[in-house]
PDB file of C-alpha atoms and ligand atoms in Angstrom:
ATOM      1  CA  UNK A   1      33.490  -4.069   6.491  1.00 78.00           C
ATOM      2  CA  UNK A   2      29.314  -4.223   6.865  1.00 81.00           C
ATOM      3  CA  UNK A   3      28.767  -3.587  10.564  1.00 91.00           C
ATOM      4  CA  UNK A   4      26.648  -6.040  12.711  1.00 92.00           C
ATOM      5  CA  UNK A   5      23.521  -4.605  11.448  1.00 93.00           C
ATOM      6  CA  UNK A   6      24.048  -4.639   7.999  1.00 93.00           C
ATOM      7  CA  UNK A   7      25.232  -8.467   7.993  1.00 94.00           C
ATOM      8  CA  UNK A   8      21.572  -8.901   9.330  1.00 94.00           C
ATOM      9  CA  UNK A   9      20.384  -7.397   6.231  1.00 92.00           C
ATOM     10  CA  UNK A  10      21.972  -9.486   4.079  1.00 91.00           C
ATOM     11  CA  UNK A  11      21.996 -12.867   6.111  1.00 91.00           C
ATOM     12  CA  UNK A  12      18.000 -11.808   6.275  1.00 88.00           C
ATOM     13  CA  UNK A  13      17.848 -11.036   2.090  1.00 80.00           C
ATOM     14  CA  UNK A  14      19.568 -14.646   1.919  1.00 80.00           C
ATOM     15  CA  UNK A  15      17.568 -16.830   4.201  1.00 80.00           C
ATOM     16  CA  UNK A  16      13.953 -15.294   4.336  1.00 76.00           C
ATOM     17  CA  UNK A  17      14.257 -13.423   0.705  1.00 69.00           C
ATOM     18  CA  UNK A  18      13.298 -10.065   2.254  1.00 75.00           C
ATOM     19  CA  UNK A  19      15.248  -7.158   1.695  1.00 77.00           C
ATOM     20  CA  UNK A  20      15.409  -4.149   3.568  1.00 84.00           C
ATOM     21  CA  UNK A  21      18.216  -2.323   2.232  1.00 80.00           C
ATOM     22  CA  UNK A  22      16.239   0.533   0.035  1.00 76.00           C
ATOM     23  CA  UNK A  23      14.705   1.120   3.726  1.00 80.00           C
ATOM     24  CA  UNK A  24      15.834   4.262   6.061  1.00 84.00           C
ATOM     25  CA  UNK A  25      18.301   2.760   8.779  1.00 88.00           C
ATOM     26  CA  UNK A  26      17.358   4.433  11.571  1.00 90.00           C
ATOM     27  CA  UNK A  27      13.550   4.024  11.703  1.00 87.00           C
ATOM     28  CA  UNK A  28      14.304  -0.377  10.700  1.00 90.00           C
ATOM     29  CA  UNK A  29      16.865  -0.412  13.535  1.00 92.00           C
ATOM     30  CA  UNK A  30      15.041   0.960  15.545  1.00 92.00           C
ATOM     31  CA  UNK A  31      11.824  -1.391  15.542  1.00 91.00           C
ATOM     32  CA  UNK A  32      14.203  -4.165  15.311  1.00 94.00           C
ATOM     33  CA  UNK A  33      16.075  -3.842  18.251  1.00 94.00           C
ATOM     34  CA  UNK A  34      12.829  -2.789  20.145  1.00 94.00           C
ATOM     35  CA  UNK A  35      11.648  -6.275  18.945  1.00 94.00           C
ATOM     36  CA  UNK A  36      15.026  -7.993  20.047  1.00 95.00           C
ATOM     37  CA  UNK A  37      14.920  -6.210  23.127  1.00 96.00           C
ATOM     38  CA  UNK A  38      11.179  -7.486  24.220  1.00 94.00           C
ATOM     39  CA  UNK A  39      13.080 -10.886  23.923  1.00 94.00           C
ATOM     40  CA  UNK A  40      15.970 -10.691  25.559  1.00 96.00           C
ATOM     41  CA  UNK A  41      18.150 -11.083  22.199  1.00 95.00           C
ATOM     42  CA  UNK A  42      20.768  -9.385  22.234  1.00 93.00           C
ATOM     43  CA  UNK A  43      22.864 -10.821  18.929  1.00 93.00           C
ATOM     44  CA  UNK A  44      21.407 -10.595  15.258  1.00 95.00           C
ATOM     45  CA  UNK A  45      22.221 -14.092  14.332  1.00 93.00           C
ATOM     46  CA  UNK A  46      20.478 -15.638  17.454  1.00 95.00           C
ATOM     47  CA  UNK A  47      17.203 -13.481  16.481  1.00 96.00           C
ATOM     48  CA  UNK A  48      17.752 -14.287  12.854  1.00 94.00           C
ATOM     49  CA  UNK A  49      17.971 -18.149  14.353  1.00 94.00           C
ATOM     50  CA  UNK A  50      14.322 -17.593  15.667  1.00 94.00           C
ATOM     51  CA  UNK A  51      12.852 -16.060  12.353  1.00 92.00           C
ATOM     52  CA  UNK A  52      13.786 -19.129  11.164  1.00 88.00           C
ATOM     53  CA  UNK A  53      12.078 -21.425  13.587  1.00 91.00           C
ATOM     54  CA  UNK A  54       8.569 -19.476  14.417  1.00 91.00           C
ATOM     55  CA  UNK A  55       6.616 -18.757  12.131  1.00 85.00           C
ATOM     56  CA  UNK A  56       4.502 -16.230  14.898  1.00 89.00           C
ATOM     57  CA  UNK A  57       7.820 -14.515  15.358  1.00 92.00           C
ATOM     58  CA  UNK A  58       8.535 -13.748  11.641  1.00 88.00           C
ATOM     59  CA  UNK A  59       4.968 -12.665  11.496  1.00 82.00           C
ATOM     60  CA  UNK A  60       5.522 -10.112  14.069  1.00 88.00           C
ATOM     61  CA  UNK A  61       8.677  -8.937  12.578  1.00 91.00           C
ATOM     62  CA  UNK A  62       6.976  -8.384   9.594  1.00 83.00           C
ATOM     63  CA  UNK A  63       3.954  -6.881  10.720  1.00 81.00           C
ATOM     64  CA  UNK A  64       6.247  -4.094  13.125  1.00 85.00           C
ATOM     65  CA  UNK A  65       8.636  -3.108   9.969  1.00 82.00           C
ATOM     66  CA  UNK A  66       5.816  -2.781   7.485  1.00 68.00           C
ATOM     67  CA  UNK A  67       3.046  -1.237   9.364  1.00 69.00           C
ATOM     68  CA  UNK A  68       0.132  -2.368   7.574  1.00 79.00           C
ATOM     69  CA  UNK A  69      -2.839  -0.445   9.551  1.00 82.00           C
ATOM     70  CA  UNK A  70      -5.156   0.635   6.886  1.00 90.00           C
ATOM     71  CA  UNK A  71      -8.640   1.997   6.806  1.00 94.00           C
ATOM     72  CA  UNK A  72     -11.622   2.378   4.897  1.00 96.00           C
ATOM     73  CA  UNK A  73     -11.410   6.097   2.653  1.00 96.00           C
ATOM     74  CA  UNK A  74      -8.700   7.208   4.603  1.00 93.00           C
ATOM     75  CA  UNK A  75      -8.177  10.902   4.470  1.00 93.00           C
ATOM     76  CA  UNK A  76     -11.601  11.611   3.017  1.00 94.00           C
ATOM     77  CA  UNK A  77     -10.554  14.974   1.409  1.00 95.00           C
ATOM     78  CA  UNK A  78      -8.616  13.439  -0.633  1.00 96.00           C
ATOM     79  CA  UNK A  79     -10.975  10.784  -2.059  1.00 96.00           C
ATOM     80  CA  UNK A  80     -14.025  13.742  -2.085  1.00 96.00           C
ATOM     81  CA  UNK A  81     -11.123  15.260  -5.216  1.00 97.00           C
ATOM     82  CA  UNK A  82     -10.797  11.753  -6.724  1.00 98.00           C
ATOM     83  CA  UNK A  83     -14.756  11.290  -6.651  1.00 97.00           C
ATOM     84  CA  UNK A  84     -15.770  14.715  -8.025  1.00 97.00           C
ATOM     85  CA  UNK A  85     -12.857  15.843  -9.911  1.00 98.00           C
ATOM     86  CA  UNK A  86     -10.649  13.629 -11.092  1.00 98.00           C
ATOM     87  CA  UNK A  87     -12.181  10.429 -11.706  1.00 98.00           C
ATOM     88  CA  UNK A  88     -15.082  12.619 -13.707  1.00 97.00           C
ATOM     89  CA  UNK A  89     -12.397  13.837 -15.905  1.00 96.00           C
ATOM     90  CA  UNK A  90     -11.075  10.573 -16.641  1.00 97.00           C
ATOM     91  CA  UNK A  91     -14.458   9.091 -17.324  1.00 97.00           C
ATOM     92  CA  UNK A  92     -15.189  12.133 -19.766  1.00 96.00           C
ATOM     93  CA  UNK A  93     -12.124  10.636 -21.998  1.00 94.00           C
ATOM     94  CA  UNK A  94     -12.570   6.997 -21.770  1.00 93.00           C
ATOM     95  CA  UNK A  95     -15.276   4.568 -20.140  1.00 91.00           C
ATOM     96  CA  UNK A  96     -12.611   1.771 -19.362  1.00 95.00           C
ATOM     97  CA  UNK A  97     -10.376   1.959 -16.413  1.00 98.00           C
ATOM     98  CA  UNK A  98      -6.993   0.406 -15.526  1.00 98.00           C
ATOM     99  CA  UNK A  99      -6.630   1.167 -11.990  1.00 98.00           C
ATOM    100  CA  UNK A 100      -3.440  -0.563  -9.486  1.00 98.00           C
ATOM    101  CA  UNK A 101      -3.392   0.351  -5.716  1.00 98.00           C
ATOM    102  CA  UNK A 102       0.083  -0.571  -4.837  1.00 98.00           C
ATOM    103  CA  UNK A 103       0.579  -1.759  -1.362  1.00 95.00           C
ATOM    104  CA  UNK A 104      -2.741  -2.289  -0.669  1.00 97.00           C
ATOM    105  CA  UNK A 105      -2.308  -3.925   3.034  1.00 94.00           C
ATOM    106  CA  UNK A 106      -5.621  -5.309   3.889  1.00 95.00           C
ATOM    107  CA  UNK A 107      -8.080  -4.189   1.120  1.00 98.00           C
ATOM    108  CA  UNK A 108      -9.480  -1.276   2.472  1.00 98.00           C
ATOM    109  CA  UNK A 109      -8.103   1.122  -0.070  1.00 98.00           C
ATOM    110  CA  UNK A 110      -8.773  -0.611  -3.331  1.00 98.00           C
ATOM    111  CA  UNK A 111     -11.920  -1.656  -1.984  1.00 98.00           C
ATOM    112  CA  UNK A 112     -13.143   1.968  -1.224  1.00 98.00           C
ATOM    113  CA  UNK A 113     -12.490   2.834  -4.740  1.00 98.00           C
ATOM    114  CA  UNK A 114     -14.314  -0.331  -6.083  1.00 98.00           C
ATOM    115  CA  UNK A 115     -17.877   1.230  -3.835  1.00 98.00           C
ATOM    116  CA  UNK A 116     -16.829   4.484  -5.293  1.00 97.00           C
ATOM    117  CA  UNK A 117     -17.104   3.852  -8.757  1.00 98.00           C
ATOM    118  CA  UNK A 118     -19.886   1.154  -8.650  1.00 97.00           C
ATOM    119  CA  UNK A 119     -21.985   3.805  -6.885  1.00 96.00           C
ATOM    120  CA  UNK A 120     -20.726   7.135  -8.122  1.00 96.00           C
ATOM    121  CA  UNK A 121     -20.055   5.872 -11.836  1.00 97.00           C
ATOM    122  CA  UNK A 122     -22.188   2.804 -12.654  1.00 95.00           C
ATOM    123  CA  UNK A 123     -21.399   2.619 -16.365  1.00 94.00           C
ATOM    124  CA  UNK A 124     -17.780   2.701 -15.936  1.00 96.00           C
ATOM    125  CA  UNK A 125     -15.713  -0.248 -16.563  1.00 97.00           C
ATOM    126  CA  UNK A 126     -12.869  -0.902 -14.773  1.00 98.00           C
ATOM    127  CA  UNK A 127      -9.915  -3.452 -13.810  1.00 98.00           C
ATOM    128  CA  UNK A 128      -8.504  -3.070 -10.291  1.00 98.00           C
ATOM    129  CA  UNK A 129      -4.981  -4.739  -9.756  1.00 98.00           C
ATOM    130  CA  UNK A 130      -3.964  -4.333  -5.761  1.00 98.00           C
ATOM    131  CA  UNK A 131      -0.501  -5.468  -4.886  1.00 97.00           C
ATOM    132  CA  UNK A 132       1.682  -6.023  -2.025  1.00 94.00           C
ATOM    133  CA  UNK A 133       4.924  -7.265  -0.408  1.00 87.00           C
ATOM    134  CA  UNK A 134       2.995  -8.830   2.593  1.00 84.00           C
ATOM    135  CA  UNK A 135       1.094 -12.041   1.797  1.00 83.00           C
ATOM    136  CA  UNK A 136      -0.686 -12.298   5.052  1.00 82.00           C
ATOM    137  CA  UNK A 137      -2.275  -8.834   4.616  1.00 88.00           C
ATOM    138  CA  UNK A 138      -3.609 -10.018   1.433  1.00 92.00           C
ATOM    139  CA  UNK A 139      -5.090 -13.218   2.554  1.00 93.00           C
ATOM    140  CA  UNK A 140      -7.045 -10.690   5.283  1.00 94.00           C
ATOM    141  CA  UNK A 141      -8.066  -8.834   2.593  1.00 97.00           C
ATOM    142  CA  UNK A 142     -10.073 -11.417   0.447  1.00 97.00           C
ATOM    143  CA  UNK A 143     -11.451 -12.473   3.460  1.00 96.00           C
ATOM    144  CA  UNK A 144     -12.412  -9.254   3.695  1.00 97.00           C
ATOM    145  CA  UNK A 145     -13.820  -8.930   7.400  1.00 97.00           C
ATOM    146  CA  UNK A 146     -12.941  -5.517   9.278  1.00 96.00           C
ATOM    147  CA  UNK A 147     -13.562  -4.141  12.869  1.00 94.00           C
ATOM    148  CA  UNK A 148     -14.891  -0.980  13.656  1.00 92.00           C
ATOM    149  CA  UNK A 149     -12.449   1.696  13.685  1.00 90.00           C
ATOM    150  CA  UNK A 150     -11.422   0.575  10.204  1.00 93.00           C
ATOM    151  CA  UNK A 151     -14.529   1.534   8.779  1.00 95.00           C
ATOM    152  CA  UNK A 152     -15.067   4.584  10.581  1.00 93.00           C
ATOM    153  CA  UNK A 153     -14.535   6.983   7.945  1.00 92.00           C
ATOM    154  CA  UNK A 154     -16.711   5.037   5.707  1.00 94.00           C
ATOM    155  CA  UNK A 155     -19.854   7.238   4.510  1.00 93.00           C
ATOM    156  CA  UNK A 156     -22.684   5.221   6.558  1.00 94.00           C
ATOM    157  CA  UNK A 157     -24.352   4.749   2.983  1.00 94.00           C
ATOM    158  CA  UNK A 158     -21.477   2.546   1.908  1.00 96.00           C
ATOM    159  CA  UNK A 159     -21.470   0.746   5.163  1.00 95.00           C
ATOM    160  CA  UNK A 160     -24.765  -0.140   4.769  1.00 95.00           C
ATOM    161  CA  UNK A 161     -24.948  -0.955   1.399  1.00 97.00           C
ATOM    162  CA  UNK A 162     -21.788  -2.808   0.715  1.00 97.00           C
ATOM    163  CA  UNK A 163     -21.852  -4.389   4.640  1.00 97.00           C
ATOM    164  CA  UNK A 164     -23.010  -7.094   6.676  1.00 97.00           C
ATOM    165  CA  UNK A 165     -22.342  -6.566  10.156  1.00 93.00           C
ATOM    166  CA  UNK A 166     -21.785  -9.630  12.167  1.00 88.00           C
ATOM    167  CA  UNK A 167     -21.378  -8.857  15.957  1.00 87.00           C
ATOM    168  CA  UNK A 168     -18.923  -6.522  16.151  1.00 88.00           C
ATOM    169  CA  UNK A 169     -17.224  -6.888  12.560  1.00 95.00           C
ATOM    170  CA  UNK A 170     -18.208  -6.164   9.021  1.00 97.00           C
ATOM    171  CA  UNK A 171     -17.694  -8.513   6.226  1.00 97.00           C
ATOM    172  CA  UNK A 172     -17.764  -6.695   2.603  1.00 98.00           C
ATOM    173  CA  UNK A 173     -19.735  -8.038  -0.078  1.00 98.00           C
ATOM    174  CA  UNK A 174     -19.072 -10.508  -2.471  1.00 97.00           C
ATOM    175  CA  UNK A 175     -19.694  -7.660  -5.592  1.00 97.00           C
ATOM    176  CA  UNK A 176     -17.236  -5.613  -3.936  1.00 98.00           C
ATOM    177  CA  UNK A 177     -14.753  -8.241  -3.617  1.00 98.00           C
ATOM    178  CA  UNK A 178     -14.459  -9.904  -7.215  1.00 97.00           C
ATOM    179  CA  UNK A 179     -13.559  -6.928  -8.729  1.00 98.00           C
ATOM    180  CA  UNK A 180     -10.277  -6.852  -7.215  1.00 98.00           C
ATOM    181  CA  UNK A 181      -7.160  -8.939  -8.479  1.00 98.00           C
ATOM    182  CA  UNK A 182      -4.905  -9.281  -5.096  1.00 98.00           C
ATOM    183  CA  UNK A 183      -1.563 -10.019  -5.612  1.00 96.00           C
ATOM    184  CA  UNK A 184       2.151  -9.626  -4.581  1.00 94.00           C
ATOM    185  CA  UNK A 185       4.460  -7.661  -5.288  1.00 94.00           C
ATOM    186  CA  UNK A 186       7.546  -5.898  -4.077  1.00 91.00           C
ATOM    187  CA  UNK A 187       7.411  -2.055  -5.358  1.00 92.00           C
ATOM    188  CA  UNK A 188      11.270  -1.943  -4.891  1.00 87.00           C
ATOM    189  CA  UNK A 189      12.107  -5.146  -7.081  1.00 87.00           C
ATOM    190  CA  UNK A 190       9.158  -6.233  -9.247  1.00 94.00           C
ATOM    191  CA  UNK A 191       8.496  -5.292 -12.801  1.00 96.00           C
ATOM    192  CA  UNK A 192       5.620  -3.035 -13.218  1.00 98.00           C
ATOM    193  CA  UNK A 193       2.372  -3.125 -15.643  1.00 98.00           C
ATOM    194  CA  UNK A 194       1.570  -0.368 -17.855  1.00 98.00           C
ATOM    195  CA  UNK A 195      -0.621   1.549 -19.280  1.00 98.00           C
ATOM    196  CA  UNK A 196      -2.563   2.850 -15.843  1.00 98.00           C
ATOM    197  CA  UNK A 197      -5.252   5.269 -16.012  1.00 98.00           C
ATOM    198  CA  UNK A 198      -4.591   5.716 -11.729  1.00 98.00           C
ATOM    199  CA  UNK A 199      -2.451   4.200  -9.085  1.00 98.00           C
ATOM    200  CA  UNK A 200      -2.866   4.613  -5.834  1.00 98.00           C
ATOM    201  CA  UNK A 201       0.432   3.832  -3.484  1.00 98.00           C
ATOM    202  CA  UNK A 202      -0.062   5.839  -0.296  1.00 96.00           C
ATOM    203  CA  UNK A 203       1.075   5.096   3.311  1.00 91.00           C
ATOM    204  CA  UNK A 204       3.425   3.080   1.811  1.00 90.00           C
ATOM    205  CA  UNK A 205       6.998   4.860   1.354  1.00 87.00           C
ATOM    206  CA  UNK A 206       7.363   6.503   4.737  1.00 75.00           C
ATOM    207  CA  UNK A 207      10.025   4.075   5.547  1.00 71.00           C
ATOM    208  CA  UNK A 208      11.999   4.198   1.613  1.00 80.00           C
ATOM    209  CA  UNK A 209      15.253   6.051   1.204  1.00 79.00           C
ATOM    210  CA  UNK A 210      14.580   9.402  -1.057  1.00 84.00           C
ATOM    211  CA  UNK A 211      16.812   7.266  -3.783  1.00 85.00           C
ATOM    212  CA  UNK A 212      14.371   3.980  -3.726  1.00 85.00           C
ATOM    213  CA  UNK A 213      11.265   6.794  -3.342  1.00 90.00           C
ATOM    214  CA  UNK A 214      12.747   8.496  -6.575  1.00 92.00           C
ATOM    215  CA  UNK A 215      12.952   5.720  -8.612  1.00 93.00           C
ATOM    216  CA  UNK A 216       9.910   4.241  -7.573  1.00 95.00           C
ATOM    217  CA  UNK A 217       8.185   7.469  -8.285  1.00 97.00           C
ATOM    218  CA  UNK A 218      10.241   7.464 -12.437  1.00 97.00           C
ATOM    219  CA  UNK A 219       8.796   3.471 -12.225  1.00 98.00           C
ATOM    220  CA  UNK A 220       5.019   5.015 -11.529  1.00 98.00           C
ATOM    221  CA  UNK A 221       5.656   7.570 -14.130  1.00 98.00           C
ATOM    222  CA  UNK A 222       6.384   4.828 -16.971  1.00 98.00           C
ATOM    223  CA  UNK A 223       3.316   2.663 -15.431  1.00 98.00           C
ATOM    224  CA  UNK A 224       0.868   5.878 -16.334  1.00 98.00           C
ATOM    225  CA  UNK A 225      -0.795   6.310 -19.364  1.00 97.00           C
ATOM    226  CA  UNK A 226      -0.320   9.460 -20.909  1.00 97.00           C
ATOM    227  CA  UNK A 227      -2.317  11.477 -18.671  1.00 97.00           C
ATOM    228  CA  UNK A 228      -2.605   9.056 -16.498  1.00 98.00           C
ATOM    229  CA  UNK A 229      -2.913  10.159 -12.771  1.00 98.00           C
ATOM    230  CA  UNK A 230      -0.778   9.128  -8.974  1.00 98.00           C
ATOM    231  CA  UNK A 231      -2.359   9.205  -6.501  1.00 98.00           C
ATOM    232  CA  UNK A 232      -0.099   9.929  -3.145  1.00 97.00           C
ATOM    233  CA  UNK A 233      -0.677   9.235   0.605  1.00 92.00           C
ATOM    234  CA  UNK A 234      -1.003  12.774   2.894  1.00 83.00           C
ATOM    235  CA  UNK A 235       2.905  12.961   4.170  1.00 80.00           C
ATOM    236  CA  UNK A 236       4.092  12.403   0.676  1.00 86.00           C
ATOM    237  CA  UNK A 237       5.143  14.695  -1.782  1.00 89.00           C
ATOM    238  CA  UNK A 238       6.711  14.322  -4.899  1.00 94.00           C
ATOM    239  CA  UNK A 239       9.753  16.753  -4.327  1.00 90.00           C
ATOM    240  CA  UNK A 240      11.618  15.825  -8.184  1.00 93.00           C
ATOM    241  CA  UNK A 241       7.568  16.000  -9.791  1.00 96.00           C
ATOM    242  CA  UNK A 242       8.156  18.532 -12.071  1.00 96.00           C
ATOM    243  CA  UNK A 243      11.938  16.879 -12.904  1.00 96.00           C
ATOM    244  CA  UNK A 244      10.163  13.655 -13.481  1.00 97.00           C
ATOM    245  CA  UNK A 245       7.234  15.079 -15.810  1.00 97.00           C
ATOM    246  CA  UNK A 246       4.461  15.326 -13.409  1.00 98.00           C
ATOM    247  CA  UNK A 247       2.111  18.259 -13.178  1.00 97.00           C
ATOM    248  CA  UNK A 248      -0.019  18.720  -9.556  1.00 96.00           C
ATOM    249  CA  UNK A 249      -3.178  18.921 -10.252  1.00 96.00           C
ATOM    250  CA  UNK A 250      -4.672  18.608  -6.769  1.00 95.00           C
ATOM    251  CA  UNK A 251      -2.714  18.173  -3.516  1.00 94.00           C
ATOM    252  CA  UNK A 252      -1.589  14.534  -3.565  1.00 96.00           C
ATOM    253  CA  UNK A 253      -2.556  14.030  -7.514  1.00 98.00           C
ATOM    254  CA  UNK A 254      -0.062  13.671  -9.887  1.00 98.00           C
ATOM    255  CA  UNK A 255      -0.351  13.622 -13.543  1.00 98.00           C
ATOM    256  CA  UNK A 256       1.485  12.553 -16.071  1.00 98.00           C
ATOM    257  CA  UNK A 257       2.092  14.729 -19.496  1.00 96.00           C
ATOM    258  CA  UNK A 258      -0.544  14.150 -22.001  1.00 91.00           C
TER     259      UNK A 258
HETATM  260  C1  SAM B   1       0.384   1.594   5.960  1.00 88.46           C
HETATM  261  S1  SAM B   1      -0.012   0.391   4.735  1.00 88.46           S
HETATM  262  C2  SAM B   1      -0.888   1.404   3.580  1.00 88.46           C
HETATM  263  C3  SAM B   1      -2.175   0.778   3.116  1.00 88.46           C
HETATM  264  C4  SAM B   1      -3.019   1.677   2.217  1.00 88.46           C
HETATM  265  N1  SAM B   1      -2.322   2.043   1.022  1.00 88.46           N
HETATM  266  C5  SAM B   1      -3.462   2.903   2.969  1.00 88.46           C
HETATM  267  O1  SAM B   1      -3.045   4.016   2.661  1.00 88.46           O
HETATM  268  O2  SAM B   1      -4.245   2.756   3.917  1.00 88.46           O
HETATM  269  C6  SAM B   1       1.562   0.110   3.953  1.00 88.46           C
HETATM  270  C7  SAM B   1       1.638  -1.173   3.128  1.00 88.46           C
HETATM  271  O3  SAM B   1       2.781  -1.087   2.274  1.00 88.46           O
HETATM  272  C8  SAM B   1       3.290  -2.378   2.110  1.00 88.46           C
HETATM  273  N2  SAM B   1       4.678  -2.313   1.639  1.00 88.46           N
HETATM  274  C9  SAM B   1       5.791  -1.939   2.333  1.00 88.46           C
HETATM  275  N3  SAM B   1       6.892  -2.060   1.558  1.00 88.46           N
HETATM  276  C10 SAM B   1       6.448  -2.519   0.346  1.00 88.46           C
HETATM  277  C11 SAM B   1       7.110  -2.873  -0.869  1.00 88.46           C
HETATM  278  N4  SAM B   1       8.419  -2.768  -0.984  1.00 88.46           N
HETATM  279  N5  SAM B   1       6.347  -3.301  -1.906  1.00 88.46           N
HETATM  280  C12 SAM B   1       4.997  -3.408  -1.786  1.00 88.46           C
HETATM  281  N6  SAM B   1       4.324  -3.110  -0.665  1.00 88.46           N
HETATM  282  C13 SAM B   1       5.037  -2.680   0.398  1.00 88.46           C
HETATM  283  C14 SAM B   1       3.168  -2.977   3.506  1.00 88.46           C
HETATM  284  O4  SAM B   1       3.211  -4.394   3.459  1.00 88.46           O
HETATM  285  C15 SAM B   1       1.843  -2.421   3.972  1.00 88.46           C
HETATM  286  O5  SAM B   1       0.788  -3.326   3.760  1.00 88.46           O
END
């Protein structure tokens, strides 16, 4: 017999087409109930009843499960390895890029890499595919307007060449923008591309069982080219890599066999 919360999952997979199962328990339950709790809900199906209805409260739901904070070359060690080792090694092999930053929240990731290799590698050619799960993220990020602390990693050269600061905000240019193709995509269900020279998907399993992280990591592999490279958010290690066929090359950078 599914418990109380796991008839939420599935009444929420079959209403509102979102489904949480491949997610760790605790951690969803958790945020849920905190969310029920600020509400005075105390039954899934009444909450599940309000989904429904408001819009703003399925937005919030959504926003507190998925955690979409991003910023602008987040973790900067690890993009100073992308910039001056391992992009420069791909280049050296071929001047055309595929490139997919899965779960891409707001923009800020596959738009640092777009100012990277425009600046960095201006004879490259490249197409950029950034995905994910959360429409509304995506809509923010071809608007493309960004506060403060999301750009506050950003080298101030990027800022001010790529930037126009309105007030308090920044809104990214137009150059940057068109050479990204948004669009969604659930890692956990959708059918992948192929033939990627890089993906990005970091900050973006922390909440995945280690069976959905394991297969999505065997779905990555398959979505490489041959040599083809992963590139992995801080927290997350690949603990099957070697199992799976990928060598380390540099902390967080995964490569597929030749
Ligand atoms: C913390 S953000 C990471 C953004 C960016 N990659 C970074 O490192 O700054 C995590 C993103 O993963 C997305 N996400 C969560 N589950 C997903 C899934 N199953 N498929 C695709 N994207 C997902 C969320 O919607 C959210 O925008």
């Amino acid at each position: 017999m599914p418990d109380a919360y796991e008839t939420f999952l599935q009444d929420l997979r079959r209403k509102k087409g979102l489904d949480l199962s491949g997610y760790k328990r605790p951690q969803m339950e958790r945020r849920i109930n905190s969310l029920m709790r600020s509400l005075k809900i105390t039954d899934y199906s009444a909450y599940l009843d309000l989904l429904e209805r408001e819009i703003q409260h399925w937005r919030k739901f959504v926003d507190t499960l998925t955690i979409n904070v991003s910023e602008f070359y987040r973790n900067p060690a690890q993009w100073e390895v992308l910039e001056s080792k391992i992009l420069p090694e791909m280049l050296a092999k071929t001047n055309s890029l595929k490139l997919w930053s899965a779960g891409c929240s707001t923009g800020e990731e596959p738009y640092t890499l777009v100012m990277i290799l425009l600046n960095r590698f201006p004879n490259a050619s490249f197409s950029l595919l950034a995905t994910d799960v959360d429409d509304e993220v995506m809509t923010k990020a071809k608007t493309g307007l960004y506060n403060d602390k999301s750009v506050a990693n950003l080298p101030k050269f990027y800022l001010t060449r790529y930037f126009t600061k309105q007030d308090n905000t920044y809104l990214i240019a137009d150059d940057v923008k068109k050479r990204v193709k948004f669009m969604k995509h659930n890692l956990l269900t959708d059918v992948f591309d192929r033939n990627f020279d890089l993906i990005l998907c970091r900050n973006v399993v922390i909440y995945f069982t280690e069976e959905s992280k394991s297969e999505l990591y065997r779905k990555f592999y398959a979505a490489l080219k041959p040599g083809g490279i992963l590139f992995t958010g801080s927290t997350e290690q690949i603990f099957q890599a070697r199992e799976i066929g990928y060598t380390l090359v540099s902390s967080f950078f995964y490569k597929r066999a030749e």
